[in-house]
Short mmCIF file of N, CA and C in Angstrom, two decimals:
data_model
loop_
_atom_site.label_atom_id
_atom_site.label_comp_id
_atom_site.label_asym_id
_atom_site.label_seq_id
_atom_site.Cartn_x
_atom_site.Cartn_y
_atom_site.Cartn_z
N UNK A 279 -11.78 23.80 -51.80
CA UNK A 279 -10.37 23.52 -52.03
C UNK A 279 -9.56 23.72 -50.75
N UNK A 280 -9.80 25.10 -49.95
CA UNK A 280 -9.44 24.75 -48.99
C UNK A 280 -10.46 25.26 -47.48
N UNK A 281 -10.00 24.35 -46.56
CA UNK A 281 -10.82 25.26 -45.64
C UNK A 281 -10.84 25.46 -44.54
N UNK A 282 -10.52 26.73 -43.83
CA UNK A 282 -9.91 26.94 -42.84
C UNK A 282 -10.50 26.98 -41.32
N UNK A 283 -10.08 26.57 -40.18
CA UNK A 283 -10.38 26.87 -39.15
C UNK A 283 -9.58 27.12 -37.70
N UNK A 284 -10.24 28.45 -37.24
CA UNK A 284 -9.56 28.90 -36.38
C UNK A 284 -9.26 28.84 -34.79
N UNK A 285 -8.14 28.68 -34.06
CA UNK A 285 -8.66 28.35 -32.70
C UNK A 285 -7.70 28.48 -31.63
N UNK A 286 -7.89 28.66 -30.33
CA UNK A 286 -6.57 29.30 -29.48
C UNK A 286 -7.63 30.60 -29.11
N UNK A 287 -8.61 31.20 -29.55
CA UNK A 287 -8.99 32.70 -29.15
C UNK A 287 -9.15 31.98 -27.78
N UNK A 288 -9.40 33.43 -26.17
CA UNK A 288 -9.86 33.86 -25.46
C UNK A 288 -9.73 34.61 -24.30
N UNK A 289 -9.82 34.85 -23.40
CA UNK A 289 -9.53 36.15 -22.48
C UNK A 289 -8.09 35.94 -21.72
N UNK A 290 -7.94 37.44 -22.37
CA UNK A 290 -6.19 36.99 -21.48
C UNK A 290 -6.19 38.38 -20.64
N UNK A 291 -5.39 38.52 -20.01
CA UNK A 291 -4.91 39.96 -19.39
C UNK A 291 -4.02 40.54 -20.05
N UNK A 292 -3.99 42.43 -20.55
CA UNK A 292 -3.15 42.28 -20.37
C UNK A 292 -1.68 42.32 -20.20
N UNK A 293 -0.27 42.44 -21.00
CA UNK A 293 0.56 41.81 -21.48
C UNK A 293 1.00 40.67 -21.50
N UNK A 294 -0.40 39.32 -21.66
CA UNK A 294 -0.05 38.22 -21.71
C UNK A 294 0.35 37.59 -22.83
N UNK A 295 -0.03 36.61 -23.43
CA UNK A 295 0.22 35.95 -24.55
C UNK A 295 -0.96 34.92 -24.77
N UNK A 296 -1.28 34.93 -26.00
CA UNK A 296 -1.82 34.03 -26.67
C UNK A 296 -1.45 33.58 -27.91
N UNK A 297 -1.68 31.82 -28.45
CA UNK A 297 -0.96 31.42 -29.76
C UNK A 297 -2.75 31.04 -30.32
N UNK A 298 -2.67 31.53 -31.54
CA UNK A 298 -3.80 31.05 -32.54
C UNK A 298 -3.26 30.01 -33.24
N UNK A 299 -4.42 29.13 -34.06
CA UNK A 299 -3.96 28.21 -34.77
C UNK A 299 -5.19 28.21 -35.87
N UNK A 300 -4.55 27.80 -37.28
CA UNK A 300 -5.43 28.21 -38.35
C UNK A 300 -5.26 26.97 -38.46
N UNK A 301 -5.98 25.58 -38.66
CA UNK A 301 -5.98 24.37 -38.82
C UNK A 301 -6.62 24.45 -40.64
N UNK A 302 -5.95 24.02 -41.81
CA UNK A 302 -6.64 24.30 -42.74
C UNK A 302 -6.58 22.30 -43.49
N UNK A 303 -7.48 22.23 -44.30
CA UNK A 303 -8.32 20.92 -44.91
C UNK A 303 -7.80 20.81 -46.70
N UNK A 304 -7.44 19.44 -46.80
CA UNK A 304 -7.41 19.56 -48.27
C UNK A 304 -5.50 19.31 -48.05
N UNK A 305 -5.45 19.50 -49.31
CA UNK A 305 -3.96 18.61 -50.04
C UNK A 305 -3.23 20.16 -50.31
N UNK A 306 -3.71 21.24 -50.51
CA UNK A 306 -3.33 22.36 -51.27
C UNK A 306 -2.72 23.47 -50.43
N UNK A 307 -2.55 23.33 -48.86
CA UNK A 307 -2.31 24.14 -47.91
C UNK A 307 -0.98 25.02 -48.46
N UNK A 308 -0.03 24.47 -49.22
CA UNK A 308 1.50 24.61 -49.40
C UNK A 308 1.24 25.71 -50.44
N UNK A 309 0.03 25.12 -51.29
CA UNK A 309 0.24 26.29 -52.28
C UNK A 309 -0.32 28.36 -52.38
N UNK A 310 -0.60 27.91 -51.06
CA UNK A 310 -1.22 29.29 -50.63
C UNK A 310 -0.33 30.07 -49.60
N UNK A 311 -0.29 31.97 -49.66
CA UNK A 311 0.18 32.65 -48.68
C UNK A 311 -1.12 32.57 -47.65
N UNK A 312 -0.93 32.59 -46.50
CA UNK A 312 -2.08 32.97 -45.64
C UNK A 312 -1.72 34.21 -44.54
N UNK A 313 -2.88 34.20 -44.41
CA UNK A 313 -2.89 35.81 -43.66
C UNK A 313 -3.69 36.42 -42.56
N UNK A 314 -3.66 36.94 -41.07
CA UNK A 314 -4.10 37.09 -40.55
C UNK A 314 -4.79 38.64 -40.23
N UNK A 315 -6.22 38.59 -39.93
CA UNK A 315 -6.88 40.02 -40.17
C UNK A 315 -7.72 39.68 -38.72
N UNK A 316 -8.24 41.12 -38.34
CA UNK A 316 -8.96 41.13 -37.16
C UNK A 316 -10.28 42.29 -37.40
N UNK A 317 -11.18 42.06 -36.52
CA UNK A 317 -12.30 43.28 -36.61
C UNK A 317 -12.87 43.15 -35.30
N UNK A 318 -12.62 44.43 -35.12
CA UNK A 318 -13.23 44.95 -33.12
C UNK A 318 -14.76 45.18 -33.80
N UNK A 319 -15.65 45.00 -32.57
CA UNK A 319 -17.11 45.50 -32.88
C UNK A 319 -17.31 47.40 -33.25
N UNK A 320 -18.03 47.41 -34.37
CA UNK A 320 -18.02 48.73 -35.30
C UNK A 320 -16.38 49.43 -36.01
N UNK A 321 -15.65 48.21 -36.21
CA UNK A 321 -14.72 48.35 -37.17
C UNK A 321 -14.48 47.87 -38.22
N UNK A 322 -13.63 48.55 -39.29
CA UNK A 322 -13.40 47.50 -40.45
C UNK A 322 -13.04 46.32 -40.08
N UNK A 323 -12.73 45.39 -40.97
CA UNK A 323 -11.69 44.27 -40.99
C UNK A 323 -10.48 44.61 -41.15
N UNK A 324 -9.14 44.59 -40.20
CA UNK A 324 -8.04 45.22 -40.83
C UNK A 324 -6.82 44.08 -40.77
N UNK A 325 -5.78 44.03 -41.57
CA UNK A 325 -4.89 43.23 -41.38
C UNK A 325 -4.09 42.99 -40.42
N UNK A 326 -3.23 42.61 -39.89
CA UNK A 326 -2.58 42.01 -39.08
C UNK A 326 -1.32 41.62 -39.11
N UNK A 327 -1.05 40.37 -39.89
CA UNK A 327 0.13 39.47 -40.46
C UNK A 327 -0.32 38.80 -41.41
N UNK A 328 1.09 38.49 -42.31
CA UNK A 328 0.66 37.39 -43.25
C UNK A 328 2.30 36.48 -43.81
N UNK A 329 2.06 35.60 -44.63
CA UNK A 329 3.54 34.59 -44.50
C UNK A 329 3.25 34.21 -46.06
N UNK A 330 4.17 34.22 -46.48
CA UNK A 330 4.36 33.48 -47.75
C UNK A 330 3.75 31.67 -47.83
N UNK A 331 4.09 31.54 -48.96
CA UNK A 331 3.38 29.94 -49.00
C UNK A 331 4.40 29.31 -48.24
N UNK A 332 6.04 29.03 -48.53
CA UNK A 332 6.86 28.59 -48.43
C UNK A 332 7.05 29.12 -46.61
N UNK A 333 6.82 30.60 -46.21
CA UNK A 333 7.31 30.44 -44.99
C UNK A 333 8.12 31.39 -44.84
N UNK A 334 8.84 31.85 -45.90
CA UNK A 334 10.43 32.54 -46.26
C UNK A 334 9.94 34.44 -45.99
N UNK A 335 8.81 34.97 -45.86
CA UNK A 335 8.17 36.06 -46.16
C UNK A 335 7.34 36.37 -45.31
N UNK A 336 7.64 37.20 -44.30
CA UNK A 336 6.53 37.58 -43.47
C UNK A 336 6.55 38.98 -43.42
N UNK A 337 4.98 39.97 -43.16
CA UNK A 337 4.80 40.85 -43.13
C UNK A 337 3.53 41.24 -42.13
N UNK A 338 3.84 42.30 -41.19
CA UNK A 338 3.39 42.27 -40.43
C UNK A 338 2.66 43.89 -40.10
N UNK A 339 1.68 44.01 -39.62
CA UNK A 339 0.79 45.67 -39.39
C UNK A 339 1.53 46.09 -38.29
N UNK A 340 1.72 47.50 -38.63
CA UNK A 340 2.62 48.73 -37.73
C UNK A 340 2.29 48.30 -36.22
N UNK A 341 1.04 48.14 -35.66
CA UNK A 341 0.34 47.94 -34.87
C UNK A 341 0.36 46.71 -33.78
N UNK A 342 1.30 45.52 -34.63
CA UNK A 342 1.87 44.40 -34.24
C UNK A 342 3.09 43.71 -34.34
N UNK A 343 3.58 44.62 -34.95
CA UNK A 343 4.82 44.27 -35.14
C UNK A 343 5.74 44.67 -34.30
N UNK A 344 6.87 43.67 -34.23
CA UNK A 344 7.10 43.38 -32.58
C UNK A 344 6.95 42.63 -31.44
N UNK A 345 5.20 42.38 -31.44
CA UNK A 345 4.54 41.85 -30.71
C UNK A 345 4.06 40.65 -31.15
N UNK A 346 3.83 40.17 -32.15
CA UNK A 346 3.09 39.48 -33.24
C UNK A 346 4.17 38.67 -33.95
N UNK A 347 3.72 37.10 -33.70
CA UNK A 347 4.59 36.48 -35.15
C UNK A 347 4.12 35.11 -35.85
N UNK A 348 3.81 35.19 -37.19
CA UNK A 348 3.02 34.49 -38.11
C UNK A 348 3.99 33.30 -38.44
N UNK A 349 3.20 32.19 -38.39
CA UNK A 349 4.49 30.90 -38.85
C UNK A 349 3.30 29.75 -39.42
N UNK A 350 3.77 29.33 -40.00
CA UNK A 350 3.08 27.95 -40.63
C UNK A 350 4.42 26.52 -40.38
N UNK A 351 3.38 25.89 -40.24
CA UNK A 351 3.97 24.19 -40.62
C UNK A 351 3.09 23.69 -41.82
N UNK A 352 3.70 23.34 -43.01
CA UNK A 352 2.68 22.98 -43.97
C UNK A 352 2.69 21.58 -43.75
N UNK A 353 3.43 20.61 -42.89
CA UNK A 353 3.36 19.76 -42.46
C UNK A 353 1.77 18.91 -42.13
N UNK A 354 1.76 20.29 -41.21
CA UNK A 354 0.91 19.85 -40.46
C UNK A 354 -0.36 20.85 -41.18
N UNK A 355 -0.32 21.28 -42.29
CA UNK A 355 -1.50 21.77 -42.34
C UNK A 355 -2.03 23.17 -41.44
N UNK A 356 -0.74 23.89 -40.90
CA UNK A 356 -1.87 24.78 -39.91
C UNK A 356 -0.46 26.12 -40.36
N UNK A 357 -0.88 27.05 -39.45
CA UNK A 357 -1.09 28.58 -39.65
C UNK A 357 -0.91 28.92 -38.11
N UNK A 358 -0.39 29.82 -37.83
CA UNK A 358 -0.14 30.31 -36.36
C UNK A 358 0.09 31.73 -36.42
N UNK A 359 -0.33 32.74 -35.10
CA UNK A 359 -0.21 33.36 -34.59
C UNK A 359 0.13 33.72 -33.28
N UNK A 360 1.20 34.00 -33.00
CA UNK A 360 1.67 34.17 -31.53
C UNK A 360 1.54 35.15 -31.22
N UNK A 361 0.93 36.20 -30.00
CA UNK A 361 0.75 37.27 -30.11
C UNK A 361 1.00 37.33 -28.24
N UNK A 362 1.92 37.93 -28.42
CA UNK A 362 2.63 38.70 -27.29
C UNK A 362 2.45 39.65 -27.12
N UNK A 363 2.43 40.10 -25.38
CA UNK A 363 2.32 41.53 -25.00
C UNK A 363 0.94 42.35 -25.70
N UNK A 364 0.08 41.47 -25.12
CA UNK A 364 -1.50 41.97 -25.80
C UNK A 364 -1.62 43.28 -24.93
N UNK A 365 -2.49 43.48 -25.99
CA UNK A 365 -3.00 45.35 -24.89
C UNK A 365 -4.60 45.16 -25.47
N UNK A 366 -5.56 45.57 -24.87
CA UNK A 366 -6.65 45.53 -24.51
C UNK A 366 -7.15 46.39 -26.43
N UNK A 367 -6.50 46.93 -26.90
CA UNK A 367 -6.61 47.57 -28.20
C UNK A 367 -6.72 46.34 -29.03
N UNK A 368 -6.10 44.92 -28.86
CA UNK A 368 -5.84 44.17 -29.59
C UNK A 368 -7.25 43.16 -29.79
N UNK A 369 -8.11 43.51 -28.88
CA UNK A 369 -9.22 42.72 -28.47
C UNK A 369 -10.14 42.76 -30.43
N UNK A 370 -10.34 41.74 -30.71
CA UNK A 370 -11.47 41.56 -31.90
C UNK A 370 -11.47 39.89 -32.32
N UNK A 371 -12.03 39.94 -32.87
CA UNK A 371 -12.38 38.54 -33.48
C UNK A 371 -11.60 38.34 -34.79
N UNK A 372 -10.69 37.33 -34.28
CA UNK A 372 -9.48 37.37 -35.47
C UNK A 372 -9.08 35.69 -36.88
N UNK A 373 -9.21 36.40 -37.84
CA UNK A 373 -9.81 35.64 -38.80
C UNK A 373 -8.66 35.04 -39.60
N UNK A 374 -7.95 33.82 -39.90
CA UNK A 374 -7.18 33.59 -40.58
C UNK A 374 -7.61 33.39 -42.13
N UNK A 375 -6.51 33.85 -43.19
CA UNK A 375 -7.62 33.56 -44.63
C UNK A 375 -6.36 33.21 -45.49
N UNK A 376 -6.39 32.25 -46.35
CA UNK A 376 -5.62 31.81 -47.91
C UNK A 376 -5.41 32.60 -49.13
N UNK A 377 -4.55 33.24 -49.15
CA UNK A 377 -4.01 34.08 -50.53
C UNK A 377 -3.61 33.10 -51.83
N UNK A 378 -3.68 32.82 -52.83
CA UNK A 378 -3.42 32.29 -53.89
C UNK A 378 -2.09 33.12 -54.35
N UNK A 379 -1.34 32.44 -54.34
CA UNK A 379 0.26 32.90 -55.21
C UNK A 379 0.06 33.17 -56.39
N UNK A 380 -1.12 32.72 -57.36
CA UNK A 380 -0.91 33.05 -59.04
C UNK A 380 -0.64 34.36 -59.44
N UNK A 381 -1.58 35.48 -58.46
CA UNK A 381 -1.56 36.47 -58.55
C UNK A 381 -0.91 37.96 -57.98
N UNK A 382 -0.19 38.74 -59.06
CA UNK A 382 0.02 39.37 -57.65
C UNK A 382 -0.96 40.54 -57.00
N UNK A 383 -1.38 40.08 -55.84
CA UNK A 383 -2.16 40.74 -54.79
C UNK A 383 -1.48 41.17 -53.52
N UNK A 384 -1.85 42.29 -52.93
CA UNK A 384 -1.22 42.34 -51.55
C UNK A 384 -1.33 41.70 -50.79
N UNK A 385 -0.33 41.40 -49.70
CA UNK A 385 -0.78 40.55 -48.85
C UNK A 385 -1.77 41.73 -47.75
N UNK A 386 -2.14 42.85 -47.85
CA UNK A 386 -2.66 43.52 -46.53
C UNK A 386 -4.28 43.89 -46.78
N UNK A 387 -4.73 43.33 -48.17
CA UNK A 387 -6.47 43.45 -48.37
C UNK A 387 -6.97 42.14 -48.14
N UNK A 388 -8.52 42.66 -47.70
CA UNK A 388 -8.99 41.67 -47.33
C UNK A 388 -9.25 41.06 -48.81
N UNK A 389 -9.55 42.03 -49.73
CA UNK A 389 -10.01 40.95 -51.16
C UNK A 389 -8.65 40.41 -51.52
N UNK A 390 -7.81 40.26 -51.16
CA UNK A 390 -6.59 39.42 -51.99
C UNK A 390 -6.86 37.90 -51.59
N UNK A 391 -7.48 37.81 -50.44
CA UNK A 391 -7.83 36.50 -49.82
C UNK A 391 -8.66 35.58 -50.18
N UNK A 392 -8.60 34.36 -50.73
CA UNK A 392 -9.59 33.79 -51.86
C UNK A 392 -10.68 32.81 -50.43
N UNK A 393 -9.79 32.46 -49.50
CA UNK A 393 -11.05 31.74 -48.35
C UNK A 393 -10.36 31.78 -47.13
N UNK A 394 -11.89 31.82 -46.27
CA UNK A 394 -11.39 32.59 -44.87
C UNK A 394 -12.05 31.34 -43.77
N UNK A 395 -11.93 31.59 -42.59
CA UNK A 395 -12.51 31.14 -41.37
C UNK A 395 -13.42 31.68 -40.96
N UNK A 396 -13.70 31.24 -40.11
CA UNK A 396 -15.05 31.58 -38.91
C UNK A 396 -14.74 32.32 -38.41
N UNK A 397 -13.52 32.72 -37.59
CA UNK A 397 -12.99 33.66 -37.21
C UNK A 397 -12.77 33.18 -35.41
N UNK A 398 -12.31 33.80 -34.59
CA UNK A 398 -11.82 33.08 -33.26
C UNK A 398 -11.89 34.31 -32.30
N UNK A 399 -12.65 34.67 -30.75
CA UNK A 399 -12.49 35.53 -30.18
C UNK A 399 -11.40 35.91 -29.56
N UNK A 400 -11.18 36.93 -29.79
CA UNK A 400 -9.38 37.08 -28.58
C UNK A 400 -10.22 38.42 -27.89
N UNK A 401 -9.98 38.69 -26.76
CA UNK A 401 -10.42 39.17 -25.77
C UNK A 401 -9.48 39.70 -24.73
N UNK A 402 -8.57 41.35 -24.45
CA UNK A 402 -7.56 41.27 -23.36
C UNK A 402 -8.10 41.96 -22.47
N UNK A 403 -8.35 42.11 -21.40
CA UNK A 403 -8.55 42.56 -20.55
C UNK A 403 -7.33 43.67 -19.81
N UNK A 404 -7.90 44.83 -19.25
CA UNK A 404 -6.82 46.06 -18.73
C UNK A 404 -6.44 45.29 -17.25
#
């Protein structure tokens, strides 16, 4: 139904900037919140950001907020992450995923998320 893919990861310095892009497939993009999560090597998966279906709702991890900002075009089918003022902490492989509105779920677990990506390397360098 839907299916996502991720892209924009790779090595920055830093306090640079990098923009992700969640390119997602299918007719149904509008009807989903989506949400962005990350996992460094020997860590959980932890959240990040996430946006309402509509756009109107964003929520963002202590950790990025500030720095970090989640936007969709349902236009176009895609999902974004802008992530400013990287710090070398921020480094993991970062996964965009589709929340279903029927329910209410948080937006900050990974199980609230009904389908995910491949996931995309981001990489900052000191």
């Amino acid at each position: 139904q839907v299916q996502l893919v991720e892209s924009g990861g790779g090595l920055v310095q830093a306090g640079g900037s990098l923009r992700l892009s969640c390119a997602a497939s299918g007719r149904t993009f509008s009807s989903y919140a989506m949400g962005w999560f990350r996992q460094a090597p020997g860590k959980e998966r932890e959240f990040v950001a996430a946006i309402s279906m509509r756009g109107s709702n964003t929520y963002y991890a202590d950790s990025v907020k500030g720095r970090f900002t989640i936007s969709r075009d349902n236009a176009k089918n895609t999902a974004y992450l802008q992530m400013n003022s990287l710090k070398p902490e921020d480094t993991a492989v970062y996964y965009c995923a589709a929340k279903s509105p029927y329910y209410s779920r948080s937006y900050y677990s990974t199980s609230s998320y009904d389908y995910w990506g491949q996931g995309t390397q981001v990489t900052v360098s000191s």
